[in-house]
């Protein structure tokens, strides 16, 4: 899993291909990410009480992390990332421009 919460990612497959968004949640155990306003579905809610109307709400669903790529802050492209050591810290970097992300 190379994606973290708060990352800007581009969707590379599926109906939202080419769209970008911010990662809101990462499900490490399932390799899934939830991206704001991406992979949305319409959900209809039932009226909670009598006299109320059901509503249609748009909710984002999670998708597999392999369906998105990190948008590099430096070269602004969807890129593959690697990890390298920086002192005793492991940092993530862009394989295109080598910038730390
Ligand atoms: Zn880059």
mmCIF file of N, CA and C in Angstrom, residues 9 11 25-26 49 70 73 81 84 91:
data_model
loop_
_atom_site.group_PDB
_atom_site.id
_atom_site.type_symbol
_atom_site.label_atom_id
_atom_site.label_comp_id
_atom_site.label_asym_id
_atom_site.label_seq_id
_atom_site.Cartn_x
_atom_site.Cartn_y
_atom_site.Cartn_z
ATOM 1 N N UNK A 9 -4.841 11.603 -5.535
ATOM 2 C CA UNK A 9 -4.652 10.453 -6.419
ATOM 3 C C UNK A 9 -5.447 10.628 -7.701
ATOM 4 N N UNK A 11 -7.590 8.334 -10.566
ATOM 5 C CA UNK A 11 -8.194 7.037 -10.816
ATOM 6 C C UNK A 11 -7.739 6.565 -12.191
ATOM 7 N N UNK A 25 -9.941 7.920 3.312
ATOM 8 C CA UNK A 25 -9.774 6.791 4.222
ATOM 9 C C UNK A 25 -8.963 5.715 3.545
ATOM 10 N N UNK A 26 -8.116 5.074 4.294
ATOM 11 C CA UNK A 26 -7.342 3.953 3.785
ATOM 12 C C UNK A 26 -7.679 2.737 4.628
ATOM 13 N N UNK A 49 -39.395 8.413 9.597
ATOM 14 C CA UNK A 49 -40.665 8.521 10.314
ATOM 15 C C UNK A 49 -41.799 8.729 9.322
ATOM 16 N N UNK A 70 -0.817 7.667 -7.210
ATOM 17 C CA UNK A 70 -0.499 8.910 -6.526
ATOM 18 C C UNK A 70 -0.180 10.009 -7.540
ATOM 19 N N UNK A 73 3.463 15.559 -6.207
ATOM 20 C CA UNK A 73 3.350 16.987 -5.900
ATOM 21 C C UNK A 73 4.314 17.805 -6.752
ATOM 22 N N UNK A 81 5.499 4.989 -7.130
ATOM 23 C CA UNK A 81 6.349 5.479 -6.058
ATOM 24 C C UNK A 81 7.217 4.355 -5.515
ATOM 25 N N UNK A 84 12.766 4.997 -0.128
ATOM 26 C CA UNK A 84 14.204 5.012 0.067
ATOM 27 C C UNK A 84 14.499 5.538 1.457
ATOM 28 N N UNK A 91 11.373 7.265 3.333
ATOM 29 C CA UNK A 91 10.554 8.266 2.662
ATOM 30 C C UNK A 91 10.055 7.737 1.326
#
